[in-house]
Structure formats: C-alpha cells, structure tokens
mmCIF file of C-alpha atoms in Angstrom:
data_model
loop_
_atom_site.group_PDB
_atom_site.id
_atom_site.type_symbol
_atom_site.label_atom_id
_atom_site.label_comp_id
_atom_site.label_asym_id
_atom_site.label_seq_id
_atom_site.Cartn_x
_atom_site.Cartn_y
_atom_site.Cartn_z
ATOM 1 C CA MET C 1 39.664 33.708 32.503
ATOM 2 C CA ILE C 2 42.060 30.964 33.598
ATOM 3 C CA ASP C 3 40.433 30.757 37.031
ATOM 4 C CA SER C 4 37.011 30.204 35.488
ATOM 5 C CA CYS C 5 38.380 27.512 33.162
ATOM 6 C CA GLU C 6 40.030 25.817 36.128
ATOM 7 C CA LEU C 7 36.777 25.941 38.100
ATOM 8 C CA VAL C 8 34.786 24.396 35.255
ATOM 9 C CA SER C 9 37.420 21.716 34.619
ATOM 10 C CA GLN C 10 37.290 20.501 38.222
ATOM 11 C CA GLY C 11 33.914 18.933 37.532
ATOM 12 C CA VAL C 12 34.939 16.919 34.485
ATOM 13 C CA PHE C 13 36.114 13.746 36.212
ATOM 14 C CA PRO C 14 33.279 13.522 38.753
ATOM 15 C CA CYS C 15 30.737 14.023 35.970
ATOM 16 C CA ALA C 16 32.396 11.426 33.753
ATOM 17 C CA LEU C 17 32.418 8.902 36.591
ATOM 18 C CA LEU C 18 28.797 9.723 37.348
ATOM 19 C CA VAL C 19 27.859 8.996 33.730
ATOM 20 C CA LEU C 20 29.807 5.722 33.802
ATOM 21 C CA GLY C 21 28.194 4.689 37.099
ATOM 22 C CA ALA C 22 24.692 5.550 35.913
ATOM 23 C CA THR C 23 25.208 3.587 32.732
ATOM 24 C CA LEU C 24 26.568 0.603 34.667
ATOM 25 C CA ALA C 25 23.450 0.681 36.829
ATOM 26 C CA GLN C 26 21.339 -0.084 33.760
ATOM 27 C CA ARG C 27 20.639 -3.703 33.146
ATOM 28 C CA LEU C 28 21.606 -5.255 29.858
ATOM 29 C CA PRO C 29 18.562 -5.686 27.623
ATOM 30 C CA THR C 30 17.149 -9.199 27.621
ATOM 31 C CA GLY C 31 18.984 -11.448 25.243
ATOM 32 C CA GLU C 32 21.976 -9.119 25.043
ATOM 33 C CA SER C 33 25.245 -10.187 26.578
ATOM 34 C CA VAL C 34 28.887 -9.312 26.225
ATOM 35 C CA PRO C 35 30.970 -12.267 25.067
ATOM 36 C CA LEU C 36 34.339 -12.812 26.693
ATOM 37 C CA ARG C 37 36.091 -12.509 23.330
ATOM 38 C CA VAL C 38 34.862 -8.899 23.025
ATOM 39 C CA PHE C 39 36.619 -8.021 26.278
ATOM 40 C CA SER C 40 39.711 -9.939 25.158
ATOM 41 C CA VAL C 41 39.979 -8.303 21.749
ATOM 42 C CA VAL C 42 39.373 -4.785 23.054
ATOM 43 C CA ALA C 43 41.861 -5.282 25.896
ATOM 44 C CA LEU C 44 44.485 -6.734 23.580
ATOM 45 C CA GLY C 45 44.064 -3.940 21.066
ATOM 46 C CA LYS C 46 43.867 -0.972 23.394
ATOM 47 C CA LEU C 47 46.052 -2.044 26.309
ATOM 48 C CA VAL C 48 48.741 -4.070 24.512
ATOM 49 C CA LEU C 49 48.875 -3.249 20.802
ATOM 50 C CA MET C 50 48.343 0.527 21.075
ATOM 51 C CA PRO C 51 51.137 1.065 23.667
ATOM 52 C CA VAL C 52 53.560 -0.948 21.536
ATOM 53 C CA LEU C 53 52.666 0.997 18.393
ATOM 54 C CA GLY C 54 52.779 4.291 20.292
ATOM 55 C CA PHE C 55 56.193 3.409 21.681
ATOM 56 C CA PHE C 56 57.733 2.613 18.300
ATOM 57 C CA PHE C 57 56.090 5.569 16.558
ATOM 58 C CA THR C 58 57.222 8.004 19.263
ATOM 59 C CA MET C 59 60.746 6.587 19.299
ATOM 60 C CA ALA C 60 60.967 6.928 15.513
ATOM 61 C CA LEU C 61 59.842 10.553 15.713
ATOM 62 C CA TRP C 62 62.232 11.267 18.602
ATOM 63 C CA ARG C 63 65.238 9.688 16.915
ATOM 64 C CA GLY C 64 64.304 11.402 13.648
ATOM 65 C CA GLY C 65 64.357 14.785 15.364
ATOM 66 C CA LEU C 66 60.698 15.533 14.569
ATOM 67 C CA ILE C 67 59.690 16.041 18.206
ATOM 68 C CA PRO C 68 61.580 18.020 20.860
ATOM 69 C CA ASP C 69 64.541 16.402 22.575
ATOM 70 C CA ASP C 70 62.689 16.525 25.884
ATOM 71 C CA PRO C 71 62.269 13.213 27.751
ATOM 72 C CA VAL C 72 59.077 14.430 29.448
ATOM 73 C CA CYS C 73 57.485 15.210 26.079
ATOM 74 C CA VAL C 74 58.445 11.769 24.785
ATOM 75 C CA LEU C 75 57.056 10.103 27.920
ATOM 76 C CA VAL C 76 53.742 11.941 27.606
ATOM 77 C CA LEU C 77 53.404 10.937 23.944
ATOM 78 C CA MET C 78 54.085 7.305 24.809
ATOM 79 C CA LEU C 79 51.713 7.432 27.750
ATOM 80 C CA GLU C 80 48.890 8.778 25.587
ATOM 81 C CA ALA C 81 48.873 5.520 23.655
ATOM 82 C CA ALA C 82 48.801 3.387 26.820
ATOM 83 C CA VAL C 83 45.855 4.875 28.717
ATOM 84 C CA PRO C 84 42.420 3.178 28.660
ATOM 85 C CA PRO C 85 39.612 4.422 26.410
ATOM 86 C CA ALA C 86 37.658 7.514 27.412
ATOM 87 C CA ASN C 87 34.176 7.805 28.865
ATOM 88 C CA ASN C 88 33.075 9.866 25.866
ATOM 89 C CA LEU C 89 32.418 6.534 24.138
ATOM 90 C CA ILE C 90 29.434 6.089 26.468
ATOM 91 C CA ILE C 91 28.190 9.574 25.604
ATOM 92 C CA MET C 92 28.356 8.719 21.898
ATOM 93 C CA CYS C 93 26.448 5.481 22.536
ATOM 94 C CA GLN C 94 23.806 7.397 24.482
ATOM 95 C CA MET C 95 23.448 9.945 21.701
ATOM 96 C CA HIS C 96 22.785 7.138 19.220
ATOM 97 C CA GLN C 97 20.637 5.295 21.809
ATOM 98 C CA ARG C 98 22.407 2.024 21.215
ATOM 99 C CA GLY C 99 24.809 -0.129 23.238
ATOM 100 C CA GLU C 100 25.272 2.066 26.333
ATOM 101 C CA ALA C 101 25.170 -0.770 28.852
ATOM 102 C CA VAL C 102 27.543 -2.936 26.823
ATOM 103 C CA MET C 103 30.015 -0.072 26.355
ATOM 104 C CA ALA C 104 29.901 0.695 30.088
ATOM 105 C CA ARG C 105 30.833 -2.876 30.917
ATOM 106 C CA VAL C 106 33.650 -2.889 28.374
ATOM 107 C CA LEU C 107 35.021 0.364 29.834
ATOM 108 C CA LEU C 108 34.815 -1.006 33.377
ATOM 109 C CA VAL C 109 36.876 -4.041 32.376
ATOM 110 C CA MET C 110 39.347 -1.784 30.511
ATOM 111 C CA TYR C 111 39.838 0.398 33.598
ATOM 112 C CA CYS C 112 40.438 -2.660 35.783
ATOM 113 C CA LEU C 113 42.920 -4.141 33.309
ATOM 114 C CA ALA C 114 44.617 -0.771 32.792
ATOM 115 C CA VAL C 115 46.124 -0.805 36.273
ATOM 116 C CA PRO C 116 48.680 -3.555 35.572
ATOM 117 C CA SER C 117 49.105 -2.769 31.871
ATOM 118 C CA LEU C 118 49.695 0.948 32.453
ATOM 119 C CA THR C 119 52.176 0.155 35.222
ATOM 120 C CA ILE C 120 54.140 -2.196 32.998
ATOM 121 C CA ALA C 121 54.054 0.248 30.079
ATOM 122 C CA MET C 122 55.228 3.115 32.286
ATOM 123 C CA MET C 123 58.131 1.021 33.603
ATOM 124 C CA CYS C 124 59.201 0.147 30.066
ATOM 125 C CA PHE C 125 58.832 3.737 28.829
ATOM 126 C CA LEU C 126 60.861 5.150 31.723
ATOM 127 C CA LYS C 127 63.594 2.539 31.271
ATOM 128 C CA VAL C 128 63.998 3.376 27.592
ATOM 129 C CA ILE C 129 63.891 7.145 28.063
ATOM 130 C CA SER C 130 66.406 7.286 30.919
#
C-alpha cells in the first residue's frame, strides 16, 4: 500500500510543473494585462505578511504549550506560512475557465521572489528556534 502511494506521489511535482508550463505558454487574451501592483500586492501579502503572521502565531502556540515542544515541528509550522502559493490555483482557474494565463504569470513571479524571501524567513526562523 505504501509503495503504491509512493509511486503515485512521485509524479505530483512533474505534473504540477507541466501544468504551470502549459499555462504559461498560453498568450494573455487581447486587452488583458497584469498590472505591476497586482504582483506587488500578492508578493507583499504572501511572501512578507504571511510569514510574519505565521511566525507570531506559531510562537504564541509554542509558548502557550498548545503545540509539541519540538523545534522541528515549530520550524515546519513556520515554514508552511512562508512558502509560495500552490499550483492548484491554476487548476481552479482552469476549472472555472477564467484567468489561467494571469494566474500562471503571478505564480511564476511568486516562485522567483520566493527564493530570497524563503531564505530570509528560514534564517530568521532558525535563529529564533535555536
């Protein structure tokens, strides 16, 4: 059972990247563009505000004794708030047949900006936990 689940799960990331790449290959419909402020607001919210909120919320739970006293568990909870958005947003856009190309571009920018923001967040999280 576990072997079959492991075999099926090995295809998740390649398939998700294939969906993202195929959606990026689509041209934006005529007259539709993605303003720079959309990228800025999404990046600020997801890559700056969410890690800060996740950090304080996790620290409050940890200090309150509501989560295990395990530094790895605390790090994983903090890290969950700092990662970029998931590709399933594109799938939802495709199901509703609206905004796939725009969402793909937003996700591409989020993944590029996540490299420095995730590195900085991880450094801060590790410093506080240790």
